[in-house]
């Protein structure tokens, strides 16, 4: 956050992906109205249909612009997986017999990271669990949506292309570092090192 504020104050161009759960950004996602999901608003990113919404947030005393990309196909996949997880958890709780702990402990263990989507009820001394519809609706609104914050003269396509490229490079670098940390017992390490340095040299030239 401090680095981004410095970039903003210095009026440097930048683009960064931000989490959909980040407070100021989350507020814009939750305020996403049905009028945005109109066929006339459909755009295409890498040949996939999506909706794009520009927004801005206040960061310190500065205004930072951003874009929300709603991937229609990804949202359908995520929604199906989300509801399947909810049902599997409910089935697990209902089918569990002779649990050594309390019902609340059972629910906590069965739900894990999804705990906030379940409410424990007690009807005439018989505990049961139901879904927290409000929490579920808030989570569903975030499915299939990714966000970027940026500064400079950038289009939404350029913003998302740049952060996707960075994500791919970080993934490749992670794989590269993991390979370097492998156990190379019995390998000709000097040849490997020379090969790594040669690749890095070519990367600098490019």
CSV table of C-alpha atoms in Angstrom, one decimal:
chain,number,residue,atom,x,y,z
A,1,UNK,CA,0.0,0.0,0.0
A,2,UNK,CA,2.8,2.5,0.9
A,3,UNK,CA,4.5,1.8,-2.5
A,4,UNK,CA,1.3,2.4,-4.4
A,5,UNK,CA,0.7,5.7,-2.6
A,6,UNK,CA,4.3,6.8,-3.5
A,7,UNK,CA,3.6,5.9,-7.2
A,8,UNK,CA,0.3,7.9,-7.1
A,9,UNK,CA,2.0,10.9,-5.5
A,10,UNK,CA,4.8,10.7,-8.0
A,11,UNK,CA,2.3,10.5,-10.9
A,12,UNK,CA,3.9,7.3,-12.2
A,13,UNK,CA,2.0,5.0,-14.4
A,14,UNK,CA,1.2,1.6,-12.9
A,15,UNK,CA,-1.3,-1.2,-12.9
A,16,UNK,CA,-1.9,-3.8,-10.2
A,17,UNK,CA,-4.4,-6.6,-9.5
A,18,UNK,CA,-6.3,-6.2,-6.3
A,19,UNK,CA,-8.4,-8.6,-4.3
A,20,UNK,CA,-12.1,-8.5,-4.7
A,21,UNK,CA,-12.5,-8.6,-0.9
A,22,UNK,CA,-10.5,-5.4,-0.5
A,23,UNK,CA,-12.9,-3.0,1.3
A,24,UNK,CA,-13.3,-0.1,-1.2
A,25,UNK,CA,-13.2,-2.4,-4.2
A,26,UNK,CA,-15.6,-4.9,-2.6
A,27,UNK,CA,-18.1,-2.1,-2.1
A,28,UNK,CA,-18.2,-1.5,-5.9
A,29,UNK,CA,-18.6,-5.2,-6.6
A,30,UNK,CA,-21.5,-5.6,-4.2
A,31,UNK,CA,-23.1,-2.5,-5.7
A,32,UNK,CA,-23.0,-4.2,-9.2
A,33,UNK,CA,-26.6,-3.9,-10.5
A,34,UNK,CA,-28.4,-6.1,-12.9
A,35,UNK,CA,-28.4,-3.2,-15.4
A,36,UNK,CA,-24.7,-3.9,-15.9
A,37,UNK,CA,-25.4,-7.5,-17.0
A,38,UNK,CA,-27.2,-6.4,-20.2
A,39,UNK,CA,-26.2,-7.9,-23.6
A,40,UNK,CA,-25.4,-4.4,-24.9
A,41,UNK,CA,-22.6,-4.1,-22.3
A,42,UNK,CA,-20.9,-7.4,-23.3
A,43,UNK,CA,-17.2,-7.1,-24.2
A,44,UNK,CA,-14.7,-9.8,-25.2
A,45,UNK,CA,-11.4,-10.5,-23.5
A,46,UNK,CA,-9.3,-13.3,-25.0
A,47,UNK,CA,-12.5,-14.3,-27.0
A,48,UNK,CA,-14.5,-14.8,-23.7
A,49,UNK,CA,-17.6,-12.7,-23.1
A,50,UNK,CA,-17.4,-10.4,-20.1
A,51,UNK,CA,-18.7,-7.2,-18.6
A,52,UNK,CA,-16.4,-4.3,-17.8
A,53,UNK,CA,-17.1,-1.6,-15.2
A,54,UNK,CA,-14.8,1.3,-14.5
A,55,UNK,CA,-14.7,2.6,-10.9
A,56,UNK,CA,-12.5,4.7,-8.6
A,57,UNK,CA,-11.5,4.6,-5.0
A,58,UNK,CA,-10.1,7.2,-2.6
A,59,UNK,CA,-6.6,6.2,-1.3
A,60,UNK,CA,-5.4,8.7,1.2
A,61,UNK,CA,-6.2,12.0,-0.4
A,62,UNK,CA,-5.8,10.6,-3.9
A,63,UNK,CA,-8.3,9.2,-6.4
A,64,UNK,CA,-7.2,5.9,-8.0
A,65,UNK,CA,-9.1,4.5,-11.0
A,66,UNK,CA,-9.7,0.8,-11.7
A,67,UNK,CA,-11.7,-1.7,-13.7
A,68,UNK,CA,-13.8,-4.7,-12.7
A,69,UNK,CA,-13.9,-7.6,-15.2
A,70,UNK,CA,-16.9,-9.9,-14.9
A,71,UNK,CA,-16.0,-13.2,-16.7
A,72,UNK,CA,-19.4,-14.7,-17.5
A,73,UNK,CA,-18.2,-18.2,-18.2
A,74,UNK,CA,-15.9,-18.3,-15.1
A,75,UNK,CA,-18.7,-17.0,-12.9
A,76,UNK,CA,-20.9,-19.9,-14.0
A,77,UNK,CA,-18.1,-22.4,-13.2
A,78,UNK,CA,-17.4,-20.8,-9.8
A,79,UNK,CA,-21.1,-20.6,-8.9
A,80,UNK,CA,-21.6,-24.3,-9.7
A,81,UNK,CA,-18.6,-25.3,-7.6
A,82,UNK,CA,-19.7,-23.0,-4.7
A,83,UNK,CA,-23.2,-24.5,-4.5
A,84,UNK,CA,-21.8,-28.0,-4.8
A,85,UNK,CA,-19.4,-27.3,-1.8
A,86,UNK,CA,-22.3,-25.9,0.2
A,87,UNK,CA,-24.4,-29.1,-0.4
A,88,UNK,CA,-21.5,-31.4,0.3
A,89,UNK,CA,-20.9,-29.7,3.6
A,90,UNK,CA,-24.6,-29.9,4.6
A,91,UNK,CA,-24.6,-33.6,3.6
A,92,UNK,CA,-21.5,-34.3,5.7
A,93,UNK,CA,-23.0,-32.7,8.8
A,94,UNK,CA,-26.3,-34.5,8.4
A,95,UNK,CA,-24.7,-37.9,7.8
A,96,UNK,CA,-22.2,-37.7,10.6
A,97,UNK,CA,-23.1,-39.9,13.5
A,98,UNK,CA,-21.5,-40.3,17.0
A,99,UNK,CA,-19.3,-37.3,16.7
A,100,UNK,CA,-17.1,-37.1,19.8
A,101,UNK,CA,-17.5,-33.4,20.2
A,102,UNK,CA,-20.3,-30.9,20.3
A,103,UNK,CA,-22.5,-30.1,17.3
A,104,UNK,CA,-20.8,-26.7,17.0
A,105,UNK,CA,-17.4,-28.4,16.9
A,106,UNK,CA,-18.7,-30.7,14.2
A,107,UNK,CA,-19.9,-27.7,12.1
A,108,UNK,CA,-16.6,-25.9,12.6
A,109,UNK,CA,-14.7,-28.9,11.4
A,110,UNK,CA,-16.9,-29.7,8.5
A,111,UNK,CA,-17.2,-26.2,7.2
A,112,UNK,CA,-13.6,-25.0,7.6
A,113,UNK,CA,-13.1,-21.9,5.5
A,114,UNK,CA,-16.8,-21.9,4.6
A,115,UNK,CA,-18.0,-21.4,8.3
A,116,UNK,CA,-19.4,-18.0,7.7
A,117,UNK,CA,-22.0,-19.4,5.3
A,118,UNK,CA,-23.7,-21.6,8.0
A,119,UNK,CA,-25.8,-20.7,10.9
A,120,UNK,CA,-26.5,-23.1,13.8
A,121,UNK,CA,-30.1,-23.3,15.0
A,122,UNK,CA,-31.6,-25.1,18.0
A,123,UNK,CA,-35.2,-26.3,17.7
A,124,UNK,CA,-36.6,-27.9,20.9
A,125,UNK,CA,-33.1,-29.1,21.9
A,126,UNK,CA,-32.3,-30.5,18.5
A,127,UNK,CA,-29.4,-28.6,16.8
A,128,UNK,CA,-29.4,-28.1,13.1
A,129,UNK,CA,-27.7,-26.0,10.5
A,130,UNK,CA,-28.8,-23.8,7.7
A,131,UNK,CA,-27.2,-21.5,5.1
A,132,UNK,CA,-26.6,-17.8,5.8
A,133,UNK,CA,-28.3,-16.5,2.6
A,134,UNK,CA,-27.0,-13.0,3.0
A,135,UNK,CA,-23.4,-14.1,3.3
A,136,UNK,CA,-23.9,-16.5,0.3
A,137,UNK,CA,-25.4,-13.7,-1.8
A,138,UNK,CA,-22.4,-11.4,-1.0
A,139,UNK,CA,-19.9,-14.2,-2.0
A,140,UNK,CA,-21.8,-15.1,-5.2
A,141,UNK,CA,-21.7,-11.4,-6.3
A,142,UNK,CA,-17.8,-11.7,-6.2
A,143,UNK,CA,-17.6,-14.9,-8.3
A,144,UNK,CA,-16.0,-14.5,-11.7
A,145,UNK,CA,-14.9,-10.9,-11.0
A,146,UNK,CA,-11.3,-9.7,-11.0
A,147,UNK,CA,-10.2,-6.1,-10.4
A,148,UNK,CA,-7.3,-3.9,-11.2
A,149,UNK,CA,-6.2,-0.5,-10.0
A,150,UNK,CA,-4.2,1.7,-12.3
A,151,UNK,CA,-2.7,5.1,-13.1
A,152,UNK,CA,-1.9,6.4,-16.5
A,153,UNK,CA,-3.4,6.3,-20.0
A,154,UNK,CA,-4.4,2.6,-20.1
A,155,UNK,CA,-7.4,0.9,-21.5
A,156,UNK,CA,-9.1,-2.0,-19.7
A,157,UNK,CA,-7.7,-4.5,-22.2
A,158,UNK,CA,-4.2,-3.2,-21.5
A,159,UNK,CA,-4.7,-3.3,-17.7
A,160,UNK,CA,-5.8,-6.9,-17.6
A,161,UNK,CA,-3.3,-8.0,-20.2
A,162,UNK,CA,-0.4,-6.6,-18.2
A,163,UNK,CA,-1.5,-8.1,-14.9
A,164,UNK,CA,-2.1,-11.5,-16.5
A,165,UNK,CA,1.3,-11.3,-18.1
A,166,UNK,CA,2.9,-10.5,-14.8
A,167,UNK,CA,1.0,-13.4,-13.1
A,168,UNK,CA,2.3,-15.8,-15.8
A,169,UNK,CA,5.9,-14.5,-15.4
A,170,UNK,CA,5.7,-14.9,-11.6
A,171,UNK,CA,4.4,-18.5,-12.0
A,172,UNK,CA,7.3,-19.3,-14.4
A,173,UNK,CA,9.8,-17.7,-12.0
A,174,UNK,CA,8.4,-19.7,-9.1
A,175,UNK,CA,8.9,-22.9,-11.2
A,176,UNK,CA,12.4,-21.8,-12.2
A,177,UNK,CA,13.4,-21.2,-8.6
A,178,UNK,CA,12.0,-24.5,-7.5
A,179,UNK,CA,14.0,-26.3,-10.2
A,180,UNK,CA,17.1,-24.5,-9.0
A,181,UNK,CA,16.5,-25.8,-5.4
A,182,UNK,CA,16.2,-29.4,-6.5
A,183,UNK,CA,18.7,-32.0,-5.4
A,184,UNK,CA,21.2,-32.2,-8.2
A,185,UNK,CA,23.3,-34.9,-6.7
A,186,UNK,CA,25.2,-36.7,-9.5
A,187,UNK,CA,24.5,-33.9,-12.0
A,188,UNK,CA,27.2,-31.8,-13.7
A,189,UNK,CA,26.4,-28.6,-11.7
A,190,UNK,CA,28.9,-26.4,-13.5
A,191,UNK,CA,27.2,-27.0,-16.8
A,192,UNK,CA,23.8,-26.3,-15.2
A,193,UNK,CA,25.1,-23.0,-13.8
A,194,UNK,CA,26.5,-21.9,-17.1
A,195,UNK,CA,23.2,-22.7,-18.8
A,196,UNK,CA,21.3,-20.7,-16.2
A,197,UNK,CA,23.6,-17.7,-16.6
A,198,UNK,CA,23.3,-17.9,-20.4
A,199,UNK,CA,19.5,-17.9,-20.3
A,200,UNK,CA,19.6,-14.8,-17.9
A,201,UNK,CA,22.0,-13.1,-20.3
A,202,UNK,CA,19.7,-13.7,-23.2
A,203,UNK,CA,16.8,-12.4,-21.1
A,204,UNK,CA,18.6,-9.1,-20.4
A,205,UNK,CA,19.4,-8.7,-24.2
A,206,UNK,CA,15.7,-9.3,-25.1
